[in-house]
Amino acid sequence: MIRTESLTKQYGKITALDRCTLSIPQGKVFGLLGPNGSGKTTLIRLLLGFLRPTSGQATIDDLDSYDRSLAIRRRVAYLPGELHIFRQLRGHQVLDFFTDIRPGCDRRQLENYANRLELDLTRRVSAMSTGMRQKLGLAMTLAAPTRWIILDEPTANLDPNVRDIVLTMIGEANHQGRTVILSSHVLSEVESVCEHVAILNHGQVIHVQDMHSICQHHRICARLTGPIPPMPDFRNNVELIKPSTAHKDDLEIRYVGDLAELLQWLATLPVEQVQINSIGLKSIYDRELANSSTLS
């Protein structure tokens, strides 16, 4: 597993990461969310041993990330947010170089990923667009024979159709038993491929949740023609129930849990209209950021 315990990084009076405690199990796709400056990249660099923590500890497979940084990097394939590649080399030469320095790397697999991403390997890196260099970095990262993959904004600068290919490739890597940590600003991407998500803000982990439970958050809007009967035992799963200001007979319920029992109760109400929507990751993300900003 990847574990952090009260992991903290300070630069003078600035706290980039503040007492971060996380557990990321093997074989999952784990999303890191948060605005710019929230601490996501600092956390990744501490996990890889690029930075010395001010306090606390990070471990991968029970190896200390800073003290055993070389061993950690043998186990992890990493795509940084800002990718720097030898500009004088052509694409196929970059793949040759990467094959030579990464033990166990399959050159054919590298080229297969590059072809799927529709990358022209005959071009020099200096003549490639930002998106093309991103594709080259993705091919090298996903083809590395490692159990852990860390991707920092992997779909930045990519066209929508290529983003879909990248998400498919991430899913394939996970089906092979590999663990993927995905740092992204694109909530829909995280929602589609991640099994767990952590939200960071102001250097702190403010929320951790699995996507299955997030999918159980719903908003139900109904228009009634009569009074509301007493609520059954699932009332603890109701986050909010209130009349709408738009119409005195309107009702809004925010519900967490299996919809079956709620629908059975709604069927007993004098309902004229009802609409059920999944709240989704964006609503939870916005809520947690707002709450953390208020507390700070």
GROMACS .gro file of C-alpha atoms in nm:
model
  296
    1MET     CA    1   0.000   0.000   0.000
    2ILE     CA    2   0.083   0.366  -0.022
    3ARG     CA    3   0.053   0.528   0.320
    4THR     CA    4   0.114   0.875   0.451
    5GLU     CA    5   0.108   0.965   0.819
    6SER     CA    6   0.082   1.333   0.914
    7LEU     CA    7   0.292   1.413   0.607
    8THR     CA    8   0.389   1.780   0.609
    9LYS     CA    9   0.600   2.000   0.381
   10GLN     CA   10   0.681   2.360   0.465
   11TYR     CA   11   0.875   2.622   0.271
   12GLY     CA   12   0.958   2.882   0.534
   13LYS     CA   13   0.624   3.015   0.656
   14ILE     CA   14   0.433   2.852   0.369
   15THR     CA   15   0.278   2.511   0.436
   16ALA     CA   16   0.241   2.330   0.103
   17LEU     CA   17   0.114   2.007   0.262
   18ASP     CA   18  -0.031   1.992   0.611
   19ARG     CA   19  -0.052   1.668   0.815
   20CYS     CA   20  -0.170   1.455   0.524
   21THR     CA   21  -0.280   1.104   0.624
   22LEU     CA   22  -0.391   0.868   0.345
   23SER     CA   23  -0.401   0.497   0.263
   24ILE     CA   24  -0.412   0.389  -0.101
   25PRO     CA   25  -0.458   0.014  -0.149
   26GLN     CA   26  -0.296  -0.188  -0.423
   27GLY     CA   27  -0.500  -0.251  -0.737
   28LYS     CA   28  -0.720   0.061  -0.731
   29VAL     CA   29  -0.752   0.380  -0.935
   30PHE     CA   30  -0.727   0.662  -0.682
   31GLY     CA   31  -0.813   1.021  -0.774
   32LEU     CA   32  -0.649   1.331  -0.629
   33LEU     CA   33  -0.863   1.644  -0.666
   34GLY     CA   34  -0.816   2.003  -0.565
   35PRO     CA   35  -0.762   2.353  -0.701
   36ASN     CA   36  -0.420   2.486  -0.803
   37GLY     CA   37  -0.199   2.518  -0.498
   38SER     CA   38  -0.398   2.263  -0.297
   39GLY     CA   39  -0.096   2.036  -0.239
   40LYS     CA   40  -0.153   1.757  -0.494
   41THR     CA   41   0.182   1.789  -0.673
   42THR     CA   42   0.368   1.837  -0.345
   43LEU     CA   43   0.212   1.514  -0.219
   44ILE     CA   44   0.320   1.329  -0.533
   45ARG     CA   45   0.677   1.460  -0.510
   46LEU     CA   46   0.697   1.354  -0.146
   47LEU     CA   47   0.570   1.006  -0.236
   48LEU     CA   48   0.846   0.974  -0.497
   49GLY     CA   49   1.118   1.101  -0.264
   50PHE     CA   50   1.193   1.412  -0.468
   51LEU     CA   51   1.131   1.622  -0.155
   52ARG     CA   52   1.227   1.572   0.207
   53PRO     CA   53   0.922   1.599   0.434
   54THR     CA   54   0.928   1.859   0.708
   55SER     CA   55   0.755   1.604   0.931
   56GLY     CA   56   0.555   1.284   0.900
   57GLN     CA   57   0.622   0.993   0.669
   58ALA     CA   58   0.527   0.848   0.332
   59THR     CA   59   0.576   0.481   0.244
   60ILE     CA   60   0.520   0.264  -0.062
   61ASP     CA   61   0.529  -0.113  -0.006
   62ASP     CA   62   0.655  -0.034   0.347
   63LEU     CA   63   0.958   0.151   0.204
   64ASP     CA   64   1.017   0.505   0.326
   65SER     CA   65   0.969   0.732   0.025
   66TYR     CA   66   1.260   0.962   0.106
   67ASP     CA   67   1.514   0.723   0.262
   68ARG     CA   68   1.451   0.457  -0.006
   69SER     CA   69   1.372   0.689  -0.296
   70LEU     CA   70   1.566   0.492  -0.559
   71ALA     CA   71   1.387   0.170  -0.468
   72ILE     CA   72   1.057   0.357  -0.478
   73ARG     CA   73   1.119   0.490  -0.828
   74ARG     CA   74   1.193   0.138  -0.954
   75ARG     CA   75   0.842   0.046  -0.843
   76VAL     CA   76   0.662   0.353  -0.977
   77ALA     CA   77   0.605   0.496  -1.326
   78TYR     CA   78   0.549   0.873  -1.306
   79LEU     CA   79   0.414   1.126  -1.554
   80PRO     CA   80   0.481   1.478  -1.422
   81GLY     CA   81   0.255   1.772  -1.493
   82GLU     CA   82   0.541   1.949  -1.671
   83LEU     CA   83   0.717   1.701  -1.897
   84HIS     CA   84   1.074   1.762  -2.020
   85ILE     CA   85   1.212   1.535  -2.294
   86PHE     CA   86   1.536   1.560  -2.495
   87ARG     CA   87   1.431   1.798  -2.769
   88GLN     CA   88   1.690   1.691  -3.028
   89LEU     CA   89   1.568   1.330  -3.037
   90ARG     CA   90   1.296   1.195  -3.261
   91GLY     CA   91   1.001   1.013  -3.110
   92HIS     CA   92   1.127   0.663  -3.190
   93GLN     CA   93   1.470   0.754  -3.047
   94VAL     CA   94   1.304   0.861  -2.722
   95LEU     CA   95   1.135   0.522  -2.702
   96ASP     CA   96   1.470   0.349  -2.766
   97PHE     CA   97   1.633   0.553  -2.489
   98PHE     CA   98   1.352   0.481  -2.246
   99THR     CA   99   1.367   0.107  -2.326
  100ASP     CA  100   1.739   0.106  -2.247
  101ILE     CA  101   1.711   0.282  -1.910
  102ARG     CA  102   1.393   0.114  -1.780
  103PRO     CA  103   1.464  -0.254  -1.697
  104GLY     CA  104   1.205  -0.494  -1.834
  105CYS     CA  105   1.042  -0.239  -2.063
  106ASP     CA  106   0.893  -0.389  -2.380
  107ARG     CA  107   0.979  -0.175  -2.685
  108ARG     CA  108   0.686  -0.320  -2.881
  109GLN     CA  109   0.447  -0.227  -2.603
  110LEU     CA  110   0.583   0.127  -2.607
  111GLU     CA  111   0.522   0.158  -2.979
  112ASN     CA  112   0.176   0.005  -2.942
  113TYR     CA  113   0.075   0.273  -2.693
  114ALA     CA  114   0.222   0.546  -2.914
  115ASN     CA  115   0.026   0.417  -3.214
  116ARG     CA  116  -0.298   0.401  -3.017
  117LEU     CA  117  -0.244   0.765  -2.922
  118GLU     CA  118  -0.187   0.846  -3.291
  119LEU     CA  119   0.162   0.981  -3.226
  120ASP     CA  120   0.401   1.052  -3.514
  121LEU     CA  121   0.730   0.899  -3.391
  122THR     CA  122   0.932   1.036  -3.682
  123ARG     CA  123   0.913   1.394  -3.554
  124ARG     CA  124   1.177   1.554  -3.338
  125VAL     CA  125   1.057   1.643  -2.991
  126SER     CA  126   1.139   2.008  -3.065
  127ALA     CA  127   0.886   1.999  -3.351
  128MET     CA  128   0.613   1.833  -3.147
  129SER     CA  129   0.319   2.021  -3.004
  130THR     CA  130   0.255   2.020  -2.628
  131GLY     CA  131  -0.015   1.758  -2.682
  132MET     CA  132   0.216   1.534  -2.884
  133ARG     CA  133   0.482   1.549  -2.611
  134GLN     CA  134   0.211   1.460  -2.361
  135LYS     CA  135   0.122   1.153  -2.569
  136LEU     CA  136   0.489   1.052  -2.576
  137GLY     CA  137   0.511   1.081  -2.199
  138LEU     CA  138   0.191   0.879  -2.155
  139ALA     CA  139   0.322   0.599  -2.376
  140MET     CA  140   0.644   0.578  -2.175
  141THR     CA  141   0.465   0.588  -1.840
  142LEU     CA  142   0.193   0.334  -1.914
  143ALA     CA  143   0.436   0.091  -2.081
  144ALA     CA  144   0.671   0.085  -1.782
  145PRO     CA  145   0.657  -0.257  -1.608
  146THR     CA  146   0.565  -0.123  -1.264
  147ARG     CA  147   0.294  -0.202  -1.009
  148TRP     CA  148   0.230   0.166  -0.939
  149ILE     CA  149   0.152   0.447  -1.184
  150ILE     CA  150   0.126   0.814  -1.086
  151LEU     CA  151  -0.023   1.052  -1.343
  152ASP     CA  152  -0.024   1.427  -1.281
  153GLU     CA  153  -0.281   1.591  -1.512
  154PRO     CA  154  -0.236   1.324  -1.784
  155THR     CA  155  -0.502   1.457  -2.023
  156ALA     CA  156  -0.396   1.821  -2.017
  157ASN     CA  157  -0.354   1.961  -2.370
  158LEU     CA  158  -0.520   1.658  -2.531
  159ASP     CA  159  -0.820   1.651  -2.765
  160PRO     CA  160  -1.143   1.500  -2.624
  161ASN     CA  161  -1.120   1.186  -2.838
  162VAL     CA  162  -0.761   1.124  -2.723
  163ARG     CA  163  -0.868   1.178  -2.361
  164ASP     CA  164  -1.112   0.890  -2.402
  165ILE     CA  165  -0.830   0.668  -2.530
  166VAL     CA  166  -0.613   0.762  -2.231
  167LEU     CA  167  -0.893   0.678  -1.986
  168THR     CA  168  -0.938   0.343  -2.158
  169MET     CA  169  -0.566   0.274  -2.125
  170ILE     CA  170  -0.576   0.366  -1.755
  171GLY     CA  171  -0.862   0.120  -1.708
  172GLU     CA  172  -0.664  -0.151  -1.887
  173ALA     CA  173  -0.362  -0.091  -1.663
  174ASN     CA  174  -0.584  -0.125  -1.358
  175HIS     CA  175  -0.737  -0.449  -1.490
  176GLN     CA  176  -0.381  -0.583  -1.505
  177GLY     CA  177  -0.360  -0.534  -1.128
  178ARG     CA  178  -0.169  -0.207  -1.138
  179THR     CA  179  -0.249   0.080  -0.904
  180VAL     CA  180  -0.303   0.422  -1.061
  181ILE     CA  181  -0.296   0.754  -0.879
  182LEU     CA  182  -0.463   1.013  -1.100
  183SER     CA  183  -0.428   1.383  -1.022
  184SER     CA  184  -0.670   1.584  -1.232
  185HIS     CA  185  -0.886   1.895  -1.255
  186VAL     CA  186  -1.136   1.719  -1.480
  187LEU     CA  187  -1.402   1.585  -1.245
  188SER     CA  188  -1.582   1.384  -1.513
  189GLU     CA  189  -1.261   1.189  -1.584
  190VAL     CA  190  -1.204   1.111  -1.219
  191GLU     CA  191  -1.568   1.009  -1.181
  192SER     CA  192  -1.547   0.770  -1.477
  193VAL     CA  193  -1.228   0.578  -1.388
  194CYS     CA  194  -1.153   0.620  -1.016
  195GLU     CA  195  -1.273   0.393  -0.737
  196HIS     CA  196  -1.168   0.626  -0.456
  197VAL     CA  197  -1.107   0.998  -0.442
  198ALA     CA  198  -0.933   1.241  -0.205
  199ILE     CA  199  -0.998   1.616  -0.217
  200LEU     CA  200  -0.724   1.855  -0.107
  201ASN     CA  201  -0.742   2.226  -0.032
  202HIS     CA  202  -0.494   2.462   0.133
  203GLY     CA  203  -0.251   2.171   0.172
  204GLN     CA  204  -0.496   1.956   0.369
  205VAL     CA  205  -0.694   1.644   0.285
  206ILE     CA  206  -1.050   1.765   0.339
  207HIS     CA  207  -1.247   1.467   0.210
  208VAL     CA  208  -1.188   1.100   0.120
  209GLN     CA  209  -1.464   0.881  -0.024
  210ASP     CA  210  -1.520   0.585  -0.251
  211MET     CA  211  -1.705   0.649  -0.574
  212HIS     CA  212  -1.967   0.383  -0.502
  213SER     CA  213  -2.097   0.577  -0.203
  214ILE     CA  214  -2.081   0.903  -0.398
  215CYS     CA  215  -2.312   0.746  -0.656
  216GLN     CA  216  -2.565   0.687  -0.377
  217HIS     CA  217  -2.614   1.062  -0.323
  218HIS     CA  218  -2.937   1.180  -0.485
  219ARG     CA  219  -3.154   1.489  -0.499
  220ILE     CA  220  -3.528   1.425  -0.517
  221CYS     CA  221  -3.765   1.708  -0.606
  222ALA     CA  222  -4.138   1.645  -0.572
  223ARG     CA  223  -4.462   1.841  -0.587
  224LEU     CA  224  -4.718   1.725  -0.335
  225THR     CA  225  -5.096   1.753  -0.327
  226GLY     CA  226  -5.130   1.681   0.044
  227PRO     CA  227  -4.946   1.664   0.379
  228ILE     CA  228  -4.625   1.466   0.438
  229PRO     CA  229  -4.673   1.154   0.654
  230PRO     CA  230  -4.415   1.059   0.923
  231MET     CA  231  -4.083   0.949   0.777
  232PRO     CA  232  -3.971   0.585   0.827
  233ASP     CA  233  -3.650   0.461   0.989
  234PHE     CA  234  -3.423   0.563   0.701
  235ARG     CA  235  -3.458   0.927   0.809
  236ASN     CA  236  -3.087   0.932   0.908
  237ASN     CA  237  -2.999   0.898   0.540
  238VAL     CA  238  -3.187   1.217   0.454
  239GLU     CA  239  -2.940   1.503   0.435
  240LEU     CA  240  -3.198   1.774   0.371
  241ILE     CA  241  -3.574   1.796   0.347
  242LYS     CA  242  -3.738   2.134   0.298
  243PRO     CA  243  -4.017   2.313   0.114
  244SER     CA  244  -3.904   2.508  -0.188
  245THR     CA  245  -3.956   2.884  -0.195
  246ALA     CA  246  -4.079   2.852  -0.552
  247HIS     CA  247  -4.403   2.673  -0.458
  248LYS     CA  248  -4.547   2.594  -0.117
  249ASP     CA  249  -4.623   2.235  -0.215
  250ASP     CA  250  -4.273   2.162  -0.350
  251LEU     CA  251  -4.036   1.936  -0.160
  252GLU     CA  252  -3.662   1.870  -0.195
  253ILE     CA  253  -3.487   1.573  -0.038
  254ARG     CA  254  -3.115   1.501  -0.044
  255TYR     CA  255  -3.079   1.133   0.021
  256VAL     CA  256  -2.783   0.898   0.073
  257GLY     CA  257  -2.838   0.526   0.036
  258ASP     CA  258  -3.028   0.263  -0.160
  259LEU     CA  259  -3.305   0.433  -0.354
  260ALA     CA  260  -3.539   0.133  -0.331
  261GLU     CA  261  -3.660   0.205   0.022
  262LEU     CA  262  -3.698   0.577  -0.050
  263LEU     CA  263  -3.904   0.506  -0.363
  264GLN     CA  264  -4.132   0.280  -0.162
  265TRP     CA  265  -4.196   0.567   0.081
  266LEU     CA  266  -4.245   0.820  -0.199
  267ALA     CA  267  -4.508   0.591  -0.351
  268THR     CA  268  -4.719   0.641  -0.037
  269LEU     CA  269  -4.710   1.021  -0.063
  270PRO     CA  270  -4.962   1.239  -0.243
  271VAL     CA  271  -4.709   1.312  -0.519
  272GLU     CA  272  -4.806   1.496  -0.835
  273GLN     CA  273  -4.457   1.520  -0.989
  274VAL     CA  274  -4.119   1.376  -0.893
  275GLN     CA  275  -3.769   1.415  -1.032
  276ILE     CA  276  -3.462   1.217  -0.913
  277ASN     CA  277  -3.107   1.325  -0.997
  278SER     CA  278  -2.770   1.188  -0.891
  279ILE     CA  279  -2.578   1.459  -0.703
  280GLY     CA  280  -2.243   1.334  -0.834
  281LEU     CA  281  -1.882   1.418  -0.763
  282LYS     CA  282  -1.902   1.784  -0.866
  283SER     CA  283  -2.157   1.872  -0.600
  284ILE     CA  284  -1.953   1.701  -0.328
  285TYR     CA  285  -1.633   1.864  -0.455
  286ASP     CA  286  -1.792   2.211  -0.455
  287ARG     CA  287  -1.944   2.154  -0.110
  288GLU     CA  288  -1.619   2.038   0.049
  289LEU     CA  289  -1.417   2.324  -0.101
  290ALA     CA  290  -1.674   2.574   0.021
  291ASN     CA  291  -1.674   2.424   0.371
  292SER     CA  292  -1.295   2.417   0.395
  293SER     CA  293  -1.265   2.776   0.272
  294THR     CA  294  -1.520   2.887   0.533
  295LEU     CA  295  -1.332   2.710   0.813
  296SER     CA  296  -0.998   2.854   0.704
   0.00000   0.00000   0.00000
